[in-house]
mmCIF file of C-alpha atoms in Angstrom:
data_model
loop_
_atom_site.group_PDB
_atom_site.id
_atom_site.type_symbol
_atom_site.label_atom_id
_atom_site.label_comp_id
_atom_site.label_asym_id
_atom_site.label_seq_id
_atom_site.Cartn_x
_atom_site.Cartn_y
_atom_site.Cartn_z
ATOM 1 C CA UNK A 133 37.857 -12.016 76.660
ATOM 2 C CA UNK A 134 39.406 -9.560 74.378
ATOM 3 C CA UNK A 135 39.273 -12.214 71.635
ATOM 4 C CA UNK A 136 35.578 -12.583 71.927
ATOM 5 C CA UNK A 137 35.101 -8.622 72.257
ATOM 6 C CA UNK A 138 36.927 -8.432 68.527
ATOM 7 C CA UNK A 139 34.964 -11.012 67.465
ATOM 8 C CA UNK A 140 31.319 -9.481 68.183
ATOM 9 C CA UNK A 141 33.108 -6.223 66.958
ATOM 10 C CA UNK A 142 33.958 -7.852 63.934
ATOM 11 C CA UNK A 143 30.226 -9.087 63.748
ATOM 12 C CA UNK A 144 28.996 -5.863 64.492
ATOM 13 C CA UNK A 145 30.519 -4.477 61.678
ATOM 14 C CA UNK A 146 29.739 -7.087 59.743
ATOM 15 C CA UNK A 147 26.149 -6.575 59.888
ATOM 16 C CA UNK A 148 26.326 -3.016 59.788
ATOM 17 C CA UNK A 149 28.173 -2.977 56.365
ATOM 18 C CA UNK A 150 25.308 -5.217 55.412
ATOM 19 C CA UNK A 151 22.555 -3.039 57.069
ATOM 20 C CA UNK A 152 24.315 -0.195 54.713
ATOM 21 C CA UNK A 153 24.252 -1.907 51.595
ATOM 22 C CA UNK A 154 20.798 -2.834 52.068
ATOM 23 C CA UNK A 155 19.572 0.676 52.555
ATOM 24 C CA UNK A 156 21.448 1.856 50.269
ATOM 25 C CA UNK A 157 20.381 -0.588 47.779
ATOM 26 C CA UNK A 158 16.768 0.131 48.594
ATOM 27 C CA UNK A 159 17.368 3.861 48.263
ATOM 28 C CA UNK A 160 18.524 3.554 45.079
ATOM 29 C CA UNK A 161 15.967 1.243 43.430
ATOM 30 C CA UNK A 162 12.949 3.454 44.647
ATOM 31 C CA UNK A 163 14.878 6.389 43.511
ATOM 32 C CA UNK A 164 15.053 4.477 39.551
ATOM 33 C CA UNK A 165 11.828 3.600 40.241
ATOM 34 C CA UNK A 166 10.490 7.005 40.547
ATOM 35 C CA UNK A 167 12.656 8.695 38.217
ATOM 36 C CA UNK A 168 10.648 9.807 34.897
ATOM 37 C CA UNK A 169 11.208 6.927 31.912
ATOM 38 C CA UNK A 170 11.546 8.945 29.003
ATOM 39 C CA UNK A 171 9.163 7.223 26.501
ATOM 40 C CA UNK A 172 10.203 6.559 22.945
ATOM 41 C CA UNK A 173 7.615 6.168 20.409
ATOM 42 C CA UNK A 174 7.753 3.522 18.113
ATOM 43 C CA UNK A 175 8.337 5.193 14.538
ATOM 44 C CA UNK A 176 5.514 4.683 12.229
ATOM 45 C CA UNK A 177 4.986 5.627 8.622
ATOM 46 C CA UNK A 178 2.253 7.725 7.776
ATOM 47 C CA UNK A 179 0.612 7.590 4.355
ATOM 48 C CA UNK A 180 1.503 9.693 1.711
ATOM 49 C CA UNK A 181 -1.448 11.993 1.050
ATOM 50 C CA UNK A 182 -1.444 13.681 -2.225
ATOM 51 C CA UNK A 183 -2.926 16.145 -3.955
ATOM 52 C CA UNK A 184 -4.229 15.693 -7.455
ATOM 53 C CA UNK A 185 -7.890 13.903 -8.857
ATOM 54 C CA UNK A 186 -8.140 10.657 -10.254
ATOM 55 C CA UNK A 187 -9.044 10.035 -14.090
ATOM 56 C CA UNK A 188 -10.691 6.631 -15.320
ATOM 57 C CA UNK A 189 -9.643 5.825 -18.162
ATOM 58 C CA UNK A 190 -12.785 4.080 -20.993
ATOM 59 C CA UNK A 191 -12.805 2.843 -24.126
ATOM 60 C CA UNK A 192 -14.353 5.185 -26.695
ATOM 61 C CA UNK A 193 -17.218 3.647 -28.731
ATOM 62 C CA UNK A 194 -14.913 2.215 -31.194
ATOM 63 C CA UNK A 195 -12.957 0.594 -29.232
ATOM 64 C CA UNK A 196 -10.114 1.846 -30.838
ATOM 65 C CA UNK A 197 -8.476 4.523 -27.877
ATOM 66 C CA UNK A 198 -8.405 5.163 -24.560
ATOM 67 C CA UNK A 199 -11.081 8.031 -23.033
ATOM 68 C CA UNK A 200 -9.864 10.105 -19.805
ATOM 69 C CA UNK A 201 -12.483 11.227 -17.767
ATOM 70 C CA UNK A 202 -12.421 12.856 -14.276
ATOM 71 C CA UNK A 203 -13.739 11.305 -11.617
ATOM 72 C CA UNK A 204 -15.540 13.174 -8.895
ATOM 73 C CA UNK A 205 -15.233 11.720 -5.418
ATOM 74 C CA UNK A 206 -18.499 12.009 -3.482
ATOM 75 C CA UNK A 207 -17.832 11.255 0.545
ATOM 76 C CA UNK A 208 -14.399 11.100 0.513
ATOM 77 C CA UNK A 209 -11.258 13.293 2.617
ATOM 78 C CA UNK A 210 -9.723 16.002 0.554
ATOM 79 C CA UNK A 211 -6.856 14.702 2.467
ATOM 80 C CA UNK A 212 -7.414 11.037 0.844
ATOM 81 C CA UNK A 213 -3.577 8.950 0.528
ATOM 82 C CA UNK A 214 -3.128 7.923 -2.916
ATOM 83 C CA UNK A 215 -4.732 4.316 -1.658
ATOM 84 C CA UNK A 216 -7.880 5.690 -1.004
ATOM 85 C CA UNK A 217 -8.086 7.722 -4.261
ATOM 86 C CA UNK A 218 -7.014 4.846 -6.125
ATOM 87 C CA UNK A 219 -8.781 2.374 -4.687
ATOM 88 C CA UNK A 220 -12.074 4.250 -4.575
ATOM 89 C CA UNK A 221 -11.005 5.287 -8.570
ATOM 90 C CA UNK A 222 -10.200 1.616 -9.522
ATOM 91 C CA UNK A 223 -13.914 0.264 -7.933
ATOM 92 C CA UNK A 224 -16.302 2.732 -10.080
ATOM 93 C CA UNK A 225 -13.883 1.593 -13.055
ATOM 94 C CA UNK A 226 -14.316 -1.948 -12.326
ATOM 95 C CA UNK A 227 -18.629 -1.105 -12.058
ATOM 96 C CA UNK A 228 -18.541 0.048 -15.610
ATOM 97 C CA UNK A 229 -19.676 3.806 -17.124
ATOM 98 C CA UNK A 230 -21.827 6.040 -16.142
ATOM 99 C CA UNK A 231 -22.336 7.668 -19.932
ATOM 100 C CA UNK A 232 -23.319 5.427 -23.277
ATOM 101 C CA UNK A 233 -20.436 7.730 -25.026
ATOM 102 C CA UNK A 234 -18.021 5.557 -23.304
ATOM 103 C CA UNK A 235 -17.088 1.446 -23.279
ATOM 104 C CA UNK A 236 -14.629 -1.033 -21.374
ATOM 105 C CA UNK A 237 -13.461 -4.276 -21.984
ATOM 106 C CA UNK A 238 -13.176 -4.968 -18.163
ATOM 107 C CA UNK A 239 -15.516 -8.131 -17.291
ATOM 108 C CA UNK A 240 -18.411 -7.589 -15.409
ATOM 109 C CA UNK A 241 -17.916 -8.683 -12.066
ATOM 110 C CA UNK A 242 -14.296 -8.300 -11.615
ATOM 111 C CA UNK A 243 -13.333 -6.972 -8.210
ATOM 112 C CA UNK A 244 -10.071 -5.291 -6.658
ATOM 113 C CA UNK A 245 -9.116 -7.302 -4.370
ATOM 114 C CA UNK A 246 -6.207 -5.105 -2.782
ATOM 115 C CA UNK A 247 -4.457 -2.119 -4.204
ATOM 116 C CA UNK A 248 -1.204 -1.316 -2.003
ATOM 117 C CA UNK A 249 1.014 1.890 -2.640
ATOM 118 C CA UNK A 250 4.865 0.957 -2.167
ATOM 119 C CA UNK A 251 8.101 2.325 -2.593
ATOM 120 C CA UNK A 252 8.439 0.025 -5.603
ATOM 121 C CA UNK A 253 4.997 1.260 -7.201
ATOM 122 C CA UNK A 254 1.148 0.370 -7.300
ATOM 123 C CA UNK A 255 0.335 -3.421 -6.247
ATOM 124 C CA UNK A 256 -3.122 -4.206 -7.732
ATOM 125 C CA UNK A 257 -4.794 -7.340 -6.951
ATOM 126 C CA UNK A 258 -7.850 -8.446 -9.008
ATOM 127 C CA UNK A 259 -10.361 -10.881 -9.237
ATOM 128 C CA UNK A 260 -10.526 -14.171 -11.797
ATOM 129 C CA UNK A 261 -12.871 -12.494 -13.754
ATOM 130 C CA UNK A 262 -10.343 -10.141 -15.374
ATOM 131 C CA UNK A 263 -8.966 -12.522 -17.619
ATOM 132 C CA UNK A 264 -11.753 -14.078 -18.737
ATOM 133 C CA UNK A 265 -13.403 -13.659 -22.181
ATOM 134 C CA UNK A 266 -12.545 -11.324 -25.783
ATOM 135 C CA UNK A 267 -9.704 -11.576 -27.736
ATOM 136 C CA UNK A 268 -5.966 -9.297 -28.013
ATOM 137 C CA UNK A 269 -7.786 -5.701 -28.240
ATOM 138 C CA UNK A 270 -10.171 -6.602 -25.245
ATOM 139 C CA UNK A 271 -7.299 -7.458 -23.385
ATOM 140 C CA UNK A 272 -4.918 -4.453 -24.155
ATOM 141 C CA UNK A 273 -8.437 -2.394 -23.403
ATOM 142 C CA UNK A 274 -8.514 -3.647 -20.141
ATOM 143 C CA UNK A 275 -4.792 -3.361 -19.198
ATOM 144 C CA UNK A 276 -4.511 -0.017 -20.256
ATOM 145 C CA UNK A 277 -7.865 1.101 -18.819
ATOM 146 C CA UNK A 278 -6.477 -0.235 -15.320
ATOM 147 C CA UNK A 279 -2.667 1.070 -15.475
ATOM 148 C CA UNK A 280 -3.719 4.523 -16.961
ATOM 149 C CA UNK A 281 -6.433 5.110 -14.313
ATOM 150 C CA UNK A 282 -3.656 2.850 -11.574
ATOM 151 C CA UNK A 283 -1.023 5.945 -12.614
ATOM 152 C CA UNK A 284 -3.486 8.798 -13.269
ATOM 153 C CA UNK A 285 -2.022 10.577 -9.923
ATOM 154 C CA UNK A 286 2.051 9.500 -11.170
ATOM 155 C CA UNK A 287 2.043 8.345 -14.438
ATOM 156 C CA UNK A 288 5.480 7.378 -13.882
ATOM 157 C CA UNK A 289 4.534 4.959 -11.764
ATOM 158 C CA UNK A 290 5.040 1.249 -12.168
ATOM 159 C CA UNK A 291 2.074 -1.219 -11.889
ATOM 160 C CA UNK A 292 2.617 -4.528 -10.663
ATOM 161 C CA UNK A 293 -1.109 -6.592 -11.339
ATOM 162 C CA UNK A 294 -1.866 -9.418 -9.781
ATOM 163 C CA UNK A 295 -5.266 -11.837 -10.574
ATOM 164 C CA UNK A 296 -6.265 -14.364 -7.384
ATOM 165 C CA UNK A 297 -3.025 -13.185 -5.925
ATOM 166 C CA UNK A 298 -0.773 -14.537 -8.583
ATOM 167 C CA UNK A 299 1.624 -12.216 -11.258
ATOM 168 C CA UNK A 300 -0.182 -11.577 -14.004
ATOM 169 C CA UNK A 301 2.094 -12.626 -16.755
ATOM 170 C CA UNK A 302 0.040 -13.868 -19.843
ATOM 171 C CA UNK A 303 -3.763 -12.277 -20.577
ATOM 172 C CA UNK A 304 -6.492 -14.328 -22.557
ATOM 173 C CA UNK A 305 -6.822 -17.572 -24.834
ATOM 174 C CA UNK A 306 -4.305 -15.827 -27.116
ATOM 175 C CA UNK A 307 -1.292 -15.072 -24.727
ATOM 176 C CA UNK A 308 -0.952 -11.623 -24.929
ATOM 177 C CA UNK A 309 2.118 -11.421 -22.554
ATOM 178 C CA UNK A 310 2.353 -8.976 -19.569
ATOM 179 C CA UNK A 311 5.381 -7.461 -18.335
ATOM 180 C CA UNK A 312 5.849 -6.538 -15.060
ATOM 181 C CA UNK A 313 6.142 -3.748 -13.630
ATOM 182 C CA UNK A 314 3.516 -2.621 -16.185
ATOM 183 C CA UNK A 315 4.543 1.176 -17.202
ATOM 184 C CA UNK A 316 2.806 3.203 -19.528
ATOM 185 C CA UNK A 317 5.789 3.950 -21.630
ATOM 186 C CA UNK A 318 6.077 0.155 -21.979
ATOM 187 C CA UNK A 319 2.455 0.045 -22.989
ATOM 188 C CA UNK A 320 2.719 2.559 -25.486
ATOM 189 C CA UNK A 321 5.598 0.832 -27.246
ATOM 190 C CA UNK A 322 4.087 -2.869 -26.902
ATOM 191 C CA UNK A 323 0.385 -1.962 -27.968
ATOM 192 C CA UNK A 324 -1.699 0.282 -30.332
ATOM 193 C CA UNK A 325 -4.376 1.209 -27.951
ATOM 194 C CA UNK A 326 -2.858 5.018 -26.690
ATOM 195 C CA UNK A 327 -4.950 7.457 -24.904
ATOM 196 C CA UNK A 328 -6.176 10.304 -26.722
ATOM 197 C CA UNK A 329 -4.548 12.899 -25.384
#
């Protein structure tokens, strides 16, 4: 019988390597399990909040030069991103003056549609209505009243306009081409509507 003595010893330890394993399989997982995951958070980028006020830009009553005018934000965060500012500036230039001193070119009833700040510059997305109606002045009025007041908080930034989503590349019934990015040292080269200064 010594053969079938080895052979329940051999079981024996069989199952007690087994036994071991297990428990000390189990201990280990509910140790991990317990242990404290150390969260990472997913990065995020924050806007860039800026300092500085917004200035529309109008026509004066000749039509012959650009107007700067402050704008004054009513219930707005002092610590507004440059979207906000922009976009809130942008809207009361699209609804037209406040003052009879002052004119635009901008058709009534154009709307922003988006305004995005990127690393590449200012994304401005307007409605149809912006290149409807008036002839070559009209439209250099209205593309420099919405990249001066677009770049009123870095006027070295670029301006890439969109209408119904699409590049902007020609303006009006006479072609007056568009360049993008839109800059307003390229402006002041390409037309003779500057801001007074």
């Amino acid at each position: 019988m010594p053969g079938q003595e080895q052979k329940w010893m051999r079981w024996g330890w069989g199952l007690g390597l087994v036994a071991l394993v297990t428990i000390g399989g189990t201990a280990w997982w509910t140790f991990q399990s317990q242990a404290p995951q150390s969260v990472v958070p997913t990065p995020t980028s924050s806007p860039v909040v800026v300092s500085g006020q917004v200035e529309l830009y109008w026509l004066n009553p000749q039509g012959t030069g650009l107007v700067k005018t402050p704008l004054t934000f009513g219930p707005i965060s002092k610590n507004a991103t440059a979207e906000e500012l922009l976009t809130t500036g942008l809207s009361q230039l699209l609804s037209g003056p406040d003052a009879p001193t002052l004119t635009t070119t901008i058709p009534a009833g154009t709307k922003l549609e988006t305004l995005d700040v990127k690393p590449d510059g200012i994304h401005i997305n307007l409605s149809k209505e912006f290149k409807e109606g008036g002839g070559s002045t009209s439209m250099q009025g209205r593309l420099g009243q919405v990249l001066y007041t677009a770049t009123s908080l870095n006027p070295t930034q670029p301006v890439w306009l969109s209408v119904n989503g699409q590049p902007l590349t020609v303006l009006g019934g006479e072609g007056l081409e568009v360049k993008q990015p839109l800059t307003r040292a390229e402006f002041e080269q390409s037309f003779a509507l500057a801001p007074s200064k």
